[in-house]
mmCIF file of C-alpha atoms and ligand atoms in Angstrom:
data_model
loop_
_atom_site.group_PDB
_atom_site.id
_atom_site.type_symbol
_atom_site.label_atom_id
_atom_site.label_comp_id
_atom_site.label_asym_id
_atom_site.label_seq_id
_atom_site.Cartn_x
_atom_site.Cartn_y
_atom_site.Cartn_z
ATOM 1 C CA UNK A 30 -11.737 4.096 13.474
ATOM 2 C CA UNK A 31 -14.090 2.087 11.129
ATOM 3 C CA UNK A 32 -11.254 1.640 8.181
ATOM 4 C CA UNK A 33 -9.818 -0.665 11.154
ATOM 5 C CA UNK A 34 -12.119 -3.597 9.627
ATOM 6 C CA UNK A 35 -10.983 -2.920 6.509
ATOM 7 C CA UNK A 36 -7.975 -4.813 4.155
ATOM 8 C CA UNK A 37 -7.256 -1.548 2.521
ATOM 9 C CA UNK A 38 -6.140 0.226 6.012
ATOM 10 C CA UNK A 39 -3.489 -2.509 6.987
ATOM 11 C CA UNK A 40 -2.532 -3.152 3.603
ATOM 12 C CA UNK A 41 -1.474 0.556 3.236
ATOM 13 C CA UNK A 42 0.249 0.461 6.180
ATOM 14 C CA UNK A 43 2.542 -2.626 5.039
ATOM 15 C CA UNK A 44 3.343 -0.768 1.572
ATOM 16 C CA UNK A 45 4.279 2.711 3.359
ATOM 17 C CA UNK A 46 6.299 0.655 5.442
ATOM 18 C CA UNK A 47 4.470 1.925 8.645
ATOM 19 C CA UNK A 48 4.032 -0.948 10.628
ATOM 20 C CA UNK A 49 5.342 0.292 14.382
ATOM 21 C CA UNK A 50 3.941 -2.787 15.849
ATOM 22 C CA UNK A 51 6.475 -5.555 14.227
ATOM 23 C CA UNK A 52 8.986 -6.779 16.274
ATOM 24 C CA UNK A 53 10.735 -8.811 12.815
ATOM 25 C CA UNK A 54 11.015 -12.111 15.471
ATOM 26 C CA UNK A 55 9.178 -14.764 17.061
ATOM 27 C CA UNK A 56 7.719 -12.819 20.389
ATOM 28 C CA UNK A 57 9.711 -14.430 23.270
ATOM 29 C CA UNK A 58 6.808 -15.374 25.567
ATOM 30 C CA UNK A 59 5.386 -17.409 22.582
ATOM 31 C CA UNK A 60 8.628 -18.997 21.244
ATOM 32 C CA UNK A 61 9.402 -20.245 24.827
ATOM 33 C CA UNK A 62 5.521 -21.749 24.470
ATOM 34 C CA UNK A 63 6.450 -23.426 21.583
ATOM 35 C CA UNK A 64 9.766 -24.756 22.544
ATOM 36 C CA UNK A 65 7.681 -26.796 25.543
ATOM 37 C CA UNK A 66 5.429 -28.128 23.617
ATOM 38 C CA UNK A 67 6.301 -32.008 23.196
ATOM 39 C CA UNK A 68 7.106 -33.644 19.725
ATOM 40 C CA UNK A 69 3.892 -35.247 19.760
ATOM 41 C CA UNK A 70 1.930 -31.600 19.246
ATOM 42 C CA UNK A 71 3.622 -31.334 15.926
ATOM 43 C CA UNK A 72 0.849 -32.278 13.884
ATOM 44 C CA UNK A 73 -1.758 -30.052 16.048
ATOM 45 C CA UNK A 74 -3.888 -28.233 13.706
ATOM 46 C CA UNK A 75 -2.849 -24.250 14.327
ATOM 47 C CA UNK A 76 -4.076 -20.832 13.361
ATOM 48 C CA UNK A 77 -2.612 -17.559 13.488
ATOM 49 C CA UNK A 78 -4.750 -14.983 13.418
ATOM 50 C CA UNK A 79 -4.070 -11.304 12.014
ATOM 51 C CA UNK A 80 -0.425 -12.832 11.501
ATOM 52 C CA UNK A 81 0.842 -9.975 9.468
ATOM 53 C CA UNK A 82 5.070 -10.786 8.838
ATOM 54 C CA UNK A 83 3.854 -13.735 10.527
ATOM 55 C CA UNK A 84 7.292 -14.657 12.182
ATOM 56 C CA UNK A 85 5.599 -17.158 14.738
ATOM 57 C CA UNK A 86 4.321 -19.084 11.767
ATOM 58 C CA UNK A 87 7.988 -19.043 10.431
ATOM 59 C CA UNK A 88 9.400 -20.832 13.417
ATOM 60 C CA UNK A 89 6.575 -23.539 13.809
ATOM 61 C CA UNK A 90 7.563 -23.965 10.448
ATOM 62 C CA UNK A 91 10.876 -24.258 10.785
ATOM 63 C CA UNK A 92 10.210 -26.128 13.949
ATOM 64 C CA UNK A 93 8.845 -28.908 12.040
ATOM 65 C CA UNK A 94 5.111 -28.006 13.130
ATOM 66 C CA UNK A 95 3.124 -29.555 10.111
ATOM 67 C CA UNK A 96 0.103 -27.773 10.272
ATOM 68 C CA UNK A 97 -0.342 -24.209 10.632
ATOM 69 C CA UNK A 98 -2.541 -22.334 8.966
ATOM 70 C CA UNK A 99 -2.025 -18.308 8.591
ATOM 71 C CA UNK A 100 -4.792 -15.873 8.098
ATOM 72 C CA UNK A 101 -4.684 -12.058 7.176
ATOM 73 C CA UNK A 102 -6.648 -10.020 5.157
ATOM 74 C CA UNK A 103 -3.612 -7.857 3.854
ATOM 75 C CA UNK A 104 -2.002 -8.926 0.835
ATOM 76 C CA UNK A 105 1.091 -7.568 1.415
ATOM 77 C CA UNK A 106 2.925 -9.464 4.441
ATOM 78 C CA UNK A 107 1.587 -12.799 2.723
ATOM 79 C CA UNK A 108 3.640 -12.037 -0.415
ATOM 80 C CA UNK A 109 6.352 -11.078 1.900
ATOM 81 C CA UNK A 110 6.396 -14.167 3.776
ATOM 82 C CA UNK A 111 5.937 -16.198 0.670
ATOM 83 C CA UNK A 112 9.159 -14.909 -0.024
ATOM 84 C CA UNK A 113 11.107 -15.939 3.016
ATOM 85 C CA UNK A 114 9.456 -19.680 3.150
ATOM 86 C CA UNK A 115 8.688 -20.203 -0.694
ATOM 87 C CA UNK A 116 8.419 -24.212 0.295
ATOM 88 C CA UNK A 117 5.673 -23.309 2.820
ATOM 89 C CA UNK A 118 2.518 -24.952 2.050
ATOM 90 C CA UNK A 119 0.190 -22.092 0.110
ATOM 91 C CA UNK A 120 -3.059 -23.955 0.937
ATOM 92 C CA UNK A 121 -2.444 -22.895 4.707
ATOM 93 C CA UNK A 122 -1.816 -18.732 3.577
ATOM 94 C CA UNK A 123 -5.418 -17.289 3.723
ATOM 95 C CA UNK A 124 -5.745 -14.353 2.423
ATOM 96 C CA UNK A 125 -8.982 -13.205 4.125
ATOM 97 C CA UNK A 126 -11.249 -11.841 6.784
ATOM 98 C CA UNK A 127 -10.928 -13.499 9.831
ATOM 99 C CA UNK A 128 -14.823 -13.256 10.599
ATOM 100 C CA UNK A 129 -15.186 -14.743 7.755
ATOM 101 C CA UNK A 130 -13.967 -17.932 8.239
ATOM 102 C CA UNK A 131 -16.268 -20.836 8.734
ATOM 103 C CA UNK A 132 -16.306 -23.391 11.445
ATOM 104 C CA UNK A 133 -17.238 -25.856 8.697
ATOM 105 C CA UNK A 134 -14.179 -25.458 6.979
ATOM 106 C CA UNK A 135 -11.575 -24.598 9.274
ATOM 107 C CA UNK A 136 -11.123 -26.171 13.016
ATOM 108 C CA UNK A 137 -7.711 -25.653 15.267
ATOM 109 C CA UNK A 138 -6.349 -27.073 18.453
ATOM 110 C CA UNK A 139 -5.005 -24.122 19.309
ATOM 111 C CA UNK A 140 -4.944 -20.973 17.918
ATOM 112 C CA UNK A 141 -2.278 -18.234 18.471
ATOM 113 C CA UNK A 142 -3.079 -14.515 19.396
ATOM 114 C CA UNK A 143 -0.369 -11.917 18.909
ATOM 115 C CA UNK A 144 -1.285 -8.178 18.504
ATOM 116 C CA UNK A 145 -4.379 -9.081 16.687
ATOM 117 C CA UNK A 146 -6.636 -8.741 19.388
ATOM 118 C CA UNK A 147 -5.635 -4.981 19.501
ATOM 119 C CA UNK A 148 -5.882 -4.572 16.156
ATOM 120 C CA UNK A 149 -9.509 -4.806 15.633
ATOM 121 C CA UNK A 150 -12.728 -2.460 16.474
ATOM 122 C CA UNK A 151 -12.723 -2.785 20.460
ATOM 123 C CA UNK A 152 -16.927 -2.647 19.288
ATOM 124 C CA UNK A 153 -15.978 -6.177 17.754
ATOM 125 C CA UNK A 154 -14.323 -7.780 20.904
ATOM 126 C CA UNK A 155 -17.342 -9.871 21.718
ATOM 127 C CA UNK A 156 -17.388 -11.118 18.224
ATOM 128 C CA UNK A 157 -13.993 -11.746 18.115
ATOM 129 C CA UNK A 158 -14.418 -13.933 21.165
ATOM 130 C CA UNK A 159 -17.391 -15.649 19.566
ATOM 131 C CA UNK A 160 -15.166 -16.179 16.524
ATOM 132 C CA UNK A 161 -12.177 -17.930 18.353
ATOM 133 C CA UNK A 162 -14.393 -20.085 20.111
ATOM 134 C CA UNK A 163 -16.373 -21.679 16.985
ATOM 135 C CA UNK A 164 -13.275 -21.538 15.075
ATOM 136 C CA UNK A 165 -11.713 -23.990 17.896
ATOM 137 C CA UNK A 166 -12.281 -27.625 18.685
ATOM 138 C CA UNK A 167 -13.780 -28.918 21.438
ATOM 139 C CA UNK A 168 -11.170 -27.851 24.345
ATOM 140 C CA UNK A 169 -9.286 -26.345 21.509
ATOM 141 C CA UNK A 170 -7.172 -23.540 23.327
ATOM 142 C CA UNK A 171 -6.387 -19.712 22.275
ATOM 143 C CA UNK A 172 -2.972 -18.769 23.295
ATOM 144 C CA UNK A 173 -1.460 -15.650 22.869
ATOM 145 C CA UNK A 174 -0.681 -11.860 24.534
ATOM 146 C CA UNK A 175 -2.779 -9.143 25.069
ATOM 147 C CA UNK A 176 -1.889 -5.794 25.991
ATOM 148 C CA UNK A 177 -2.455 -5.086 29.744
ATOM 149 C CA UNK A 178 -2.765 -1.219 29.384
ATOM 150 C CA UNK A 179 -4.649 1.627 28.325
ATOM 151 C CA UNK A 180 -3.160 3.284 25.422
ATOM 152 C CA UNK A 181 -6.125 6.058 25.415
ATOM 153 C CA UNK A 182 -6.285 6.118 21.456
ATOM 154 C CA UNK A 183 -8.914 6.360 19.299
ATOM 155 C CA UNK A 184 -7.040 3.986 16.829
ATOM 156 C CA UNK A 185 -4.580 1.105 17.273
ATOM 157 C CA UNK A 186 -2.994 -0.438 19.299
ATOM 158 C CA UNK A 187 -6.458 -0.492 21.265
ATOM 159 C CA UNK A 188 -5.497 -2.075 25.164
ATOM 160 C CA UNK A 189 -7.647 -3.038 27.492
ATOM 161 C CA UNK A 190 -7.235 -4.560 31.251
ATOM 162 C CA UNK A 191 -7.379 -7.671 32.471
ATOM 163 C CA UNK A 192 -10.800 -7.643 34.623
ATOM 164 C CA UNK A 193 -12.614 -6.812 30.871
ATOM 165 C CA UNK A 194 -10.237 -9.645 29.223
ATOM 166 C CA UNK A 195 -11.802 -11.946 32.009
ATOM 167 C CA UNK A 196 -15.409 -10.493 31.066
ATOM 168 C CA UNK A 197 -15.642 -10.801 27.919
ATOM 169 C CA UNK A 198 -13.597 -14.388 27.964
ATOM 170 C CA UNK A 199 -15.696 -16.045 30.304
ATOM 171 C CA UNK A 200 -18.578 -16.245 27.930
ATOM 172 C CA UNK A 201 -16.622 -19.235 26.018
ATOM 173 C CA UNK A 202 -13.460 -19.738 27.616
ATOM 174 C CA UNK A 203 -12.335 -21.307 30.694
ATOM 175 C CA UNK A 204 -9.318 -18.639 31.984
ATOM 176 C CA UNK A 205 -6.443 -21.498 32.340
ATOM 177 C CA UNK A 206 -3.783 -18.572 32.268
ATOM 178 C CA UNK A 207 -4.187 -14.763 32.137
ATOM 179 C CA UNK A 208 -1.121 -12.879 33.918
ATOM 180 C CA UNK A 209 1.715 -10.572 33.493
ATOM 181 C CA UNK A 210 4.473 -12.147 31.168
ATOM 182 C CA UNK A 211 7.449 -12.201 32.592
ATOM 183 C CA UNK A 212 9.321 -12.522 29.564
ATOM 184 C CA UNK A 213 8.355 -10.301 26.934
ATOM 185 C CA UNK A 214 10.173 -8.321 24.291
ATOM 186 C CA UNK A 215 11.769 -5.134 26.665
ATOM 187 C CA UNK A 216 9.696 -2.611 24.310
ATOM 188 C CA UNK A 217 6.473 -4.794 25.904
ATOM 189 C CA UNK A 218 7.835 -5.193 29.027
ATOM 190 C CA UNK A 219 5.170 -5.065 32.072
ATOM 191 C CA UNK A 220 2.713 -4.056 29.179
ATOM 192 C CA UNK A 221 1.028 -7.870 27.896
ATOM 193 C CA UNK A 222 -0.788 -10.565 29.646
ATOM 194 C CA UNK A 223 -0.065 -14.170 28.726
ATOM 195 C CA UNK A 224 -3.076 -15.935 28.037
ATOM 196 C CA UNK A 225 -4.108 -19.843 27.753
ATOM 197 C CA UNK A 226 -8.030 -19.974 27.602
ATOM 198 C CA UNK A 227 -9.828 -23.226 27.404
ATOM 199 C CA UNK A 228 -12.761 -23.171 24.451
ATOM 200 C CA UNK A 229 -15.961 -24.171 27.095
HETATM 201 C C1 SAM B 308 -1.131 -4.945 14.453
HETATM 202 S S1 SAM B 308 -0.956 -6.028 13.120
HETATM 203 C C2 SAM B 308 -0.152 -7.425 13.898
HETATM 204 C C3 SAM B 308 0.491 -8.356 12.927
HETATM 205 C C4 SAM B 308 1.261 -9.516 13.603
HETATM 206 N N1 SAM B 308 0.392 -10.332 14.403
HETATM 207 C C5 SAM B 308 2.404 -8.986 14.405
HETATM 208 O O1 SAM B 308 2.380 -9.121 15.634
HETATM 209 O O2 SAM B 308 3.348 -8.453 13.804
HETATM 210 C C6 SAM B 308 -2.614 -6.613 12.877
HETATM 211 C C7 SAM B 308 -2.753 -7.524 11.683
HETATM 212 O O3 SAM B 308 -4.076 -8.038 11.666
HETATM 213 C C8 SAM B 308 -4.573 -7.978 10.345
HETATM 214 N N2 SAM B 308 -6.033 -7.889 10.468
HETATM 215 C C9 SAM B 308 -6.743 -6.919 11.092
HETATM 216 N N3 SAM B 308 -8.051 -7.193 11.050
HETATM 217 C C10 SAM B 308 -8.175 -8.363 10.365
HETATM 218 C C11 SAM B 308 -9.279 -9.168 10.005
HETATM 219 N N4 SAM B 308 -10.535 -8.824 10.304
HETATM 220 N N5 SAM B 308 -9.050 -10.300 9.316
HETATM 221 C C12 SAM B 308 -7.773 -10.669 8.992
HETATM 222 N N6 SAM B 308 -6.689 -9.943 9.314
HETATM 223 C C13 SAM B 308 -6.884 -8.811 9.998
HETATM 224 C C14 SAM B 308 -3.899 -6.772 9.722
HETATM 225 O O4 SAM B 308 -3.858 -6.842 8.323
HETATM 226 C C15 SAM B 308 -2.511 -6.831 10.351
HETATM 227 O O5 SAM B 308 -1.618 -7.593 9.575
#
């Protein structure tokens, strides 16, 4: 459970090629976010957090959204996305600990949450909310999925429910959306809330 919080666990994951969790696409629920979102939001300062093959990073991209910024602390699905978008800008690949960023240095209007969230020590949820919310500006918005079920494993994908995603939220978010999505991938089907908090 603890070599969750560590580089080395994902990054061995990537190179054995064990990575159950990627869907290789843009998850529908957030492309059909994006694809709302007027021209005018194309400049919006973005993060994606724990983006491993970061394909939601590859369509803002190719979307013409100017500013997104990917973190992960695993090497290897930075190299690979390097790969597919060579003329993406390297300044915005961080290579790094997401509780390690600082507020001073990076701040996002929105930032986008897809099977991170379940990815990390359910001990570190708090932080992780704590994080988000400094990491955001002022009204700056989290918006993402989140599993909305139990998996009963001691080791990722670690679910939850939505009564201790409203908990643990509430201390720095204002709930604007958090409900079934209607139209996720079919292997997530009736299994993730879609989520649009409000930083308080
Ligand atoms: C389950 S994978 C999901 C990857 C991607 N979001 C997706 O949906 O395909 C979790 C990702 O979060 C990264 N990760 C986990 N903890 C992290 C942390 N503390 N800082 C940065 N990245 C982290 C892992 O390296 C991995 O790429």
């Amino acid at each position: 459970m603890e070599n969750v919080s560590e580089a080395g666990f994902w990054q061995q994951r990537y190179e054995r090629d064990s990575i159950g969790w990627d869907m290789g696409q843009v998850s529908p629920p957030l492309k059909a976010y994006i694809d709302q979102l007027p021209e005018g939001a194309k400049d919006q300062a973005i993060l994606v957090a724990g983006a491993g093959n970061a394909y939601e990073v590859g369509y803002l991209h190719e979307q013409g959204f100017t500013n997104v910024t990917l973190v992960d602390f695993a090497p290897a699905p930075i190299e690979a996305f390097v790969k597919r978008y060579p003329d993406f800008p390297t300044e915005h690949l961080v290579c790094a600990d997401f509780f390690s960023l600082s507020n001073e240095q990076y701040q996002f209007d929105w930032i986008l949450e897809q099977t991170f969230f379940c990815a990390i020590n359910p001990s570190r949820r708090d932080e992780y909310v704590q994080q988000m919310a400094k990491l955001l500006k002022p009204q700056g918005k989290l918006i993402g999925l989140l599993f909305d079920t139990d998996f009963g494993r001691d080791e990722p994908p670690f679910g939850g429910t939505k009564e201790e995603y409203q908990r643990r939220f509430d201390t720095h978010f204002d709930i604007e959306i958090m409900e079934r999505s209607y139209n996720s991938h079919p292997a997530r089907q009736g299994s993730e809330l879609f989520i649009k908090l409000r930083a308080k």
